[in-house]
mmCIF file of C-alpha atoms in Angstrom:
data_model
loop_
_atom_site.group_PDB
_atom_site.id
_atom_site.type_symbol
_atom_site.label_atom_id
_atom_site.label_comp_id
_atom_site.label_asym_id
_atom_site.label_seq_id
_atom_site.Cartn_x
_atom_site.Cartn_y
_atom_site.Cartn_z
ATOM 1 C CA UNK A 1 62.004 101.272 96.200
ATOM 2 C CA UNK A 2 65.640 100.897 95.143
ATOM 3 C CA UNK A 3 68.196 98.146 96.916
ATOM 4 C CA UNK A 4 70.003 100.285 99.757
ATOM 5 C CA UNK A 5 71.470 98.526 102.042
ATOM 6 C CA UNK A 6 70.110 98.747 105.645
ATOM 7 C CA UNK A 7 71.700 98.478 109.153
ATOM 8 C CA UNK A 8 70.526 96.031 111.730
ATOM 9 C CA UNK A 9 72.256 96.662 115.285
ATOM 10 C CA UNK A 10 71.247 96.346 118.706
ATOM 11 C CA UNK A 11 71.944 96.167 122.368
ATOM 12 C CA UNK A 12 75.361 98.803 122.446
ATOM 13 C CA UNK A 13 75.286 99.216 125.545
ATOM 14 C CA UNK A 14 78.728 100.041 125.753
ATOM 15 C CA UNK A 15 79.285 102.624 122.440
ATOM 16 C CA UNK A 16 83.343 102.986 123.735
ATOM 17 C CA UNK A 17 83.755 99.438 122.608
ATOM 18 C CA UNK A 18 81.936 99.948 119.510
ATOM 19 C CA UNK A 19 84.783 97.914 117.234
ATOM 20 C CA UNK A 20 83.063 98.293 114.034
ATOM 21 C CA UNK A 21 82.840 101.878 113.520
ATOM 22 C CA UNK A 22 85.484 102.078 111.044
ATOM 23 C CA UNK A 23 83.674 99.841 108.945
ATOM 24 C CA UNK A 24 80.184 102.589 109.046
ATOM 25 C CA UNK A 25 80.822 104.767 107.138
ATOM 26 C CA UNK A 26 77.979 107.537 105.835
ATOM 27 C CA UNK A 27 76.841 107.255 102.066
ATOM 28 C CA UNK A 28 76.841 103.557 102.320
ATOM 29 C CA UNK A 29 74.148 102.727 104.236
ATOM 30 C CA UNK A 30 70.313 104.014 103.481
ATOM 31 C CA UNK A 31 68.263 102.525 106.661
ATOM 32 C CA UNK A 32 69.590 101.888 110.021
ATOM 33 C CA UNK A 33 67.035 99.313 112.068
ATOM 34 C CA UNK A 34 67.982 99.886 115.626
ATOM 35 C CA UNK A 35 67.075 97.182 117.792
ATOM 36 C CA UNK A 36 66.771 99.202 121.394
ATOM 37 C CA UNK A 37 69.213 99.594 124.000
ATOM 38 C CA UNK A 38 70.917 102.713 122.248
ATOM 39 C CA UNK A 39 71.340 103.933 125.706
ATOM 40 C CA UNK A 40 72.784 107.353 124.802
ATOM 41 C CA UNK A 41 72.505 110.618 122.925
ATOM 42 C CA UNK A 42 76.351 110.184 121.649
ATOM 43 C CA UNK A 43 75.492 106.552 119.470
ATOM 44 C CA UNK A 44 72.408 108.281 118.584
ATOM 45 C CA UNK A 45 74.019 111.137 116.875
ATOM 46 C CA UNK A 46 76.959 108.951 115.396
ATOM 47 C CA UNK A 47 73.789 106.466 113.913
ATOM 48 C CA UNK A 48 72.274 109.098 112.557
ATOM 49 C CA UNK A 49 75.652 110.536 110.765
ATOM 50 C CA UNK A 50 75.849 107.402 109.104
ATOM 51 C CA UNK A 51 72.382 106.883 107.828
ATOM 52 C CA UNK A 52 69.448 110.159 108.330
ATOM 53 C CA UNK A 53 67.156 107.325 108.199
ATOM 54 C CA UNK A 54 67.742 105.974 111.716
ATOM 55 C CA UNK A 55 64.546 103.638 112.726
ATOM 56 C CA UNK A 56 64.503 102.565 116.431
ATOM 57 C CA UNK A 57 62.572 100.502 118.805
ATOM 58 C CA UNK A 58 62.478 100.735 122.532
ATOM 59 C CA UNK A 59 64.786 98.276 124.711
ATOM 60 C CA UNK A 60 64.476 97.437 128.497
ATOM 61 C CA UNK A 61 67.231 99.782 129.434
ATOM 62 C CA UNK A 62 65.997 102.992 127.136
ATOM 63 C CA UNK A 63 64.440 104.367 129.921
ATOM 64 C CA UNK A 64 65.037 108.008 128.925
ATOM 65 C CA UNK A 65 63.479 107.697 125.701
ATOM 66 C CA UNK A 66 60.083 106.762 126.812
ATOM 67 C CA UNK A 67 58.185 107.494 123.774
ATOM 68 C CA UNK A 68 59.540 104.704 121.363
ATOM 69 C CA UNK A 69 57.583 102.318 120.164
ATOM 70 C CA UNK A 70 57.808 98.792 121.081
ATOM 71 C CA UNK A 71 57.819 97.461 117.425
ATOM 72 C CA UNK A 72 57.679 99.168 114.485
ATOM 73 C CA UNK A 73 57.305 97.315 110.629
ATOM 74 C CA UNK A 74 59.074 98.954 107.153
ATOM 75 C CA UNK A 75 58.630 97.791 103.983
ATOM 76 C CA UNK A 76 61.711 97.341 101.417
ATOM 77 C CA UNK A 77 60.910 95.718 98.201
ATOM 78 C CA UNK A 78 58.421 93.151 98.809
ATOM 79 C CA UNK A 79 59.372 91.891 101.887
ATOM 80 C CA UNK A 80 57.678 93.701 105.010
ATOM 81 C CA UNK A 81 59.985 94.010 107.858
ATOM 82 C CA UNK A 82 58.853 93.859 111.666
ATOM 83 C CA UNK A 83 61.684 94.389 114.303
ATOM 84 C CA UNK A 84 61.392 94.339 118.058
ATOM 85 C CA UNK A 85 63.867 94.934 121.295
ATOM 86 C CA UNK A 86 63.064 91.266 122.237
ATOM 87 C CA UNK A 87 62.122 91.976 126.162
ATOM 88 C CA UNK A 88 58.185 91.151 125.252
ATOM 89 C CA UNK A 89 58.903 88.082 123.796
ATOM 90 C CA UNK A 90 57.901 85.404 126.387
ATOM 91 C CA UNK A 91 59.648 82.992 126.729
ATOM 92 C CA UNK A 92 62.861 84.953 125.266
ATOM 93 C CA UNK A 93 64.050 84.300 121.787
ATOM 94 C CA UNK A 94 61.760 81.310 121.542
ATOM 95 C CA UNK A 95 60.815 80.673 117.913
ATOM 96 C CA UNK A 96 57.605 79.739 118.954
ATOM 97 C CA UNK A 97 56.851 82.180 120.164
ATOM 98 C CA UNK A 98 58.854 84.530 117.406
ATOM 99 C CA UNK A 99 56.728 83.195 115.332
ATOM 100 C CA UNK A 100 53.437 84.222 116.779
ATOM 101 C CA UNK A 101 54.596 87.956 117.109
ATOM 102 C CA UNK A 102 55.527 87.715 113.531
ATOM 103 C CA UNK A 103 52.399 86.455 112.358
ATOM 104 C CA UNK A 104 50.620 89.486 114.635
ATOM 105 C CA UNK A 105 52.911 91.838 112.487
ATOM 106 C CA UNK A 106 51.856 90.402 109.588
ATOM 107 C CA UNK A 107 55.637 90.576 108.492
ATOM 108 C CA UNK A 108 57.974 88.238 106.363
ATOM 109 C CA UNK A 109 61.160 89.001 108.216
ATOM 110 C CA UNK A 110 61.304 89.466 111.895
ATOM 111 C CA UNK A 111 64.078 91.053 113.638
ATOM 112 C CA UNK A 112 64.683 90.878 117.418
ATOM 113 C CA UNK A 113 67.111 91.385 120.199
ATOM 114 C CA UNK A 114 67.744 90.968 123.629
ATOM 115 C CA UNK A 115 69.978 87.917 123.946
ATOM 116 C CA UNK A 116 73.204 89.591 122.403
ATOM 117 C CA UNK A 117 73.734 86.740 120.252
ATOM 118 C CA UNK A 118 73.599 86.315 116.167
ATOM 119 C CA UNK A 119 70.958 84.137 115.026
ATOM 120 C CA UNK A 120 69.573 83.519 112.026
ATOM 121 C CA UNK A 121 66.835 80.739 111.384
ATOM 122 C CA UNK A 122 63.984 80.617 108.570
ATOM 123 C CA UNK A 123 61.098 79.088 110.312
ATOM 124 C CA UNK A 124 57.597 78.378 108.183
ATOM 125 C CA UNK A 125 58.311 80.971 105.388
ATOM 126 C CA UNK A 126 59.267 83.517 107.114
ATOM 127 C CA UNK A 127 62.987 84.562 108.232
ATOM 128 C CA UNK A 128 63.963 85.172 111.627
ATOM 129 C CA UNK A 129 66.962 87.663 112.873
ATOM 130 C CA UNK A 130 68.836 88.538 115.491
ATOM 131 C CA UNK A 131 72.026 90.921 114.490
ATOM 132 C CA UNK A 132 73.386 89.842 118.515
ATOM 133 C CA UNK A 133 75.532 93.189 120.191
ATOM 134 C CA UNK A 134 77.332 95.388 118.396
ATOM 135 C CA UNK A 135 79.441 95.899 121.568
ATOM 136 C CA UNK A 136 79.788 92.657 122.137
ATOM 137 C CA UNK A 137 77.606 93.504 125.930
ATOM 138 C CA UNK A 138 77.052 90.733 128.438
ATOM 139 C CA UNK A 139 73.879 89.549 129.086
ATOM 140 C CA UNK A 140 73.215 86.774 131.918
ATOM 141 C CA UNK A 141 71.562 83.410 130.929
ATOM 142 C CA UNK A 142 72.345 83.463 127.174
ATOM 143 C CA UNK A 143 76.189 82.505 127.236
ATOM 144 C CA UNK A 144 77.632 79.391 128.319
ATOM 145 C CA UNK A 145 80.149 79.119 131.396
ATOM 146 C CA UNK A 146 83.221 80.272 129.994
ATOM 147 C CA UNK A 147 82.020 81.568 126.498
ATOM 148 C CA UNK A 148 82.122 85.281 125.438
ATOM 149 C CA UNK A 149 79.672 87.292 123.749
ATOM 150 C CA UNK A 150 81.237 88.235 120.029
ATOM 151 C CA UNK A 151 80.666 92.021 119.101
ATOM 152 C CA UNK A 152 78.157 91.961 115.812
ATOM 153 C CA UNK A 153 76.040 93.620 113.611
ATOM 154 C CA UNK A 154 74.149 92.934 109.953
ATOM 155 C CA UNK A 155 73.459 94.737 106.520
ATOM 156 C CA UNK A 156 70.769 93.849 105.099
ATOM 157 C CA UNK A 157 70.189 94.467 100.941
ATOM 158 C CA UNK A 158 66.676 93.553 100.110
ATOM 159 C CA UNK A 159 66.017 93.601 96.056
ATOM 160 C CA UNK A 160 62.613 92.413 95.161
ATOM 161 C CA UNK A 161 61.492 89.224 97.295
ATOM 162 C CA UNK A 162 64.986 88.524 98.344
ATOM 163 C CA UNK A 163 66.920 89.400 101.541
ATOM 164 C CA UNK A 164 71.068 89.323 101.626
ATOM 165 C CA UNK A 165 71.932 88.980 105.314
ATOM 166 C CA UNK A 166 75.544 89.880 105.545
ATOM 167 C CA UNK A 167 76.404 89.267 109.222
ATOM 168 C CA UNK A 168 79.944 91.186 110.592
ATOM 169 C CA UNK A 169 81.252 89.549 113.601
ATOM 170 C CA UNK A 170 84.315 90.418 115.630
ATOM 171 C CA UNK A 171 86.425 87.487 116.084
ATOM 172 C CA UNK A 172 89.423 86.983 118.456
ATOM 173 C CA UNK A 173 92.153 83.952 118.191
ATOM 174 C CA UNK A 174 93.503 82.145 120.154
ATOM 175 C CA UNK A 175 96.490 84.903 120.371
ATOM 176 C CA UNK A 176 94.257 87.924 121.203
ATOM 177 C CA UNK A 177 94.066 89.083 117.588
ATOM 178 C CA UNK A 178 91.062 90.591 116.527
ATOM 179 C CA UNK A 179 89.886 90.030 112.819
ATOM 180 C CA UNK A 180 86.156 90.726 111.302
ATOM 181 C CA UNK A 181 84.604 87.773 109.706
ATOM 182 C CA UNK A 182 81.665 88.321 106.914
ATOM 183 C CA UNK A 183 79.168 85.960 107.084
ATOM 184 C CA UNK A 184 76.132 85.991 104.108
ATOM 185 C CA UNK A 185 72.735 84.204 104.403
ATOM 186 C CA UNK A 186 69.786 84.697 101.850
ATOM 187 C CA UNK A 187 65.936 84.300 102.258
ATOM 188 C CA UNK A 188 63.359 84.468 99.344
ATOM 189 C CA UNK A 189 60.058 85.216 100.238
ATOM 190 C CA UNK A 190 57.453 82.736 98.870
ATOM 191 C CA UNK A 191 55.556 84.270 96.801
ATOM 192 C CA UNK A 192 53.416 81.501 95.707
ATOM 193 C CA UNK A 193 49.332 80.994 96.754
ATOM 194 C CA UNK A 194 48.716 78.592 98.812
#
């Protein structure tokens, strides 16, 4: 398969306050990777204007959409990708314990959510990912006293064994200005026998 980029969101929540949608724009994108927690038919239908190829997983609060799948796995390049709401990881976003559902997927790259909060980690050769709330939606435990969440998402372009993490988050200073910072990570996959 051909690099296309591919959309990692999760946890909207709240699609009003859905900042980036300027920046989604259809003919860009190839694959969206929806991380659960779509919540309604409206961010369903704008997702899938962007992108036809709209993956999703099933989040604690997609309760009318009981026939998603927990976890799913695609395959782009030579990097298998598993992705996952987050809410079956026990304890939550533990790498630990990231790890072990990643080795059950038999995956390279694991992408989770749950916590609202971008994180990106590579932990014994294989990557780790969590694109955080595209809405920027509150979630209890994760946040510090005082802290906000910031309103994220990631593209992914995956050519070969390599992965180009592009992370978009929504920044506000200290004068209430809003401004969209691009951060980029890579992973290589190790290809070598061990």
């Amino acid at each position: 398969m051909s690099s296309r980029l591919v959309l990692v969101l999760g946890d909207l929540f709240i699609p009003d306050r859905a900042a980036f949608k300027k920046l989604l724009t259809p003919g860009k994108i190839g694959q969206i990777l929806c991380l659960g927690n779509l919540t309604d038919k409206e961010t369903y239908d704008f997702l899938r204007s962007i992108a036809p190829d709209l993956q999703i997983v099933k989040g604690d609060f997609d309760v009318e959409a009981p026939n998603l799948a927990l976890s799913r796995i695609v395959t782009h390049g030579s990097l298998r990708i598993g992705f996952t709401h987050g809410h079956t990881i026990i304890p939550p976003g533990d790498s630990e314990s990231l790890l072990i559902a990643a080795r059950q997927m038999d995956v390279d790259v694991l992408l989770w959510g749950g916590t609202h909060k971008f994180e990106a980690y590579e932990l014994e050769g294989k990557f780790f990912v969590n694109p955080g709330s595209a809405t920027g939606a509150l979630s209890t435990g994760w946040w510090a006293d005082g802290e906000e969440p910031t309103p994220s998402f990631c593209l992914m372009d995956v050519q070969g064994d390599v992965l180009v993490l592009y992370v978009y988050q929504l920044k506000t200073d200290e004068k209430g200005a809003d401004s969209v910072s691009v951060e980029k990570v890579s992973f290589r996959k190790n290809t070598s026998a061990t």
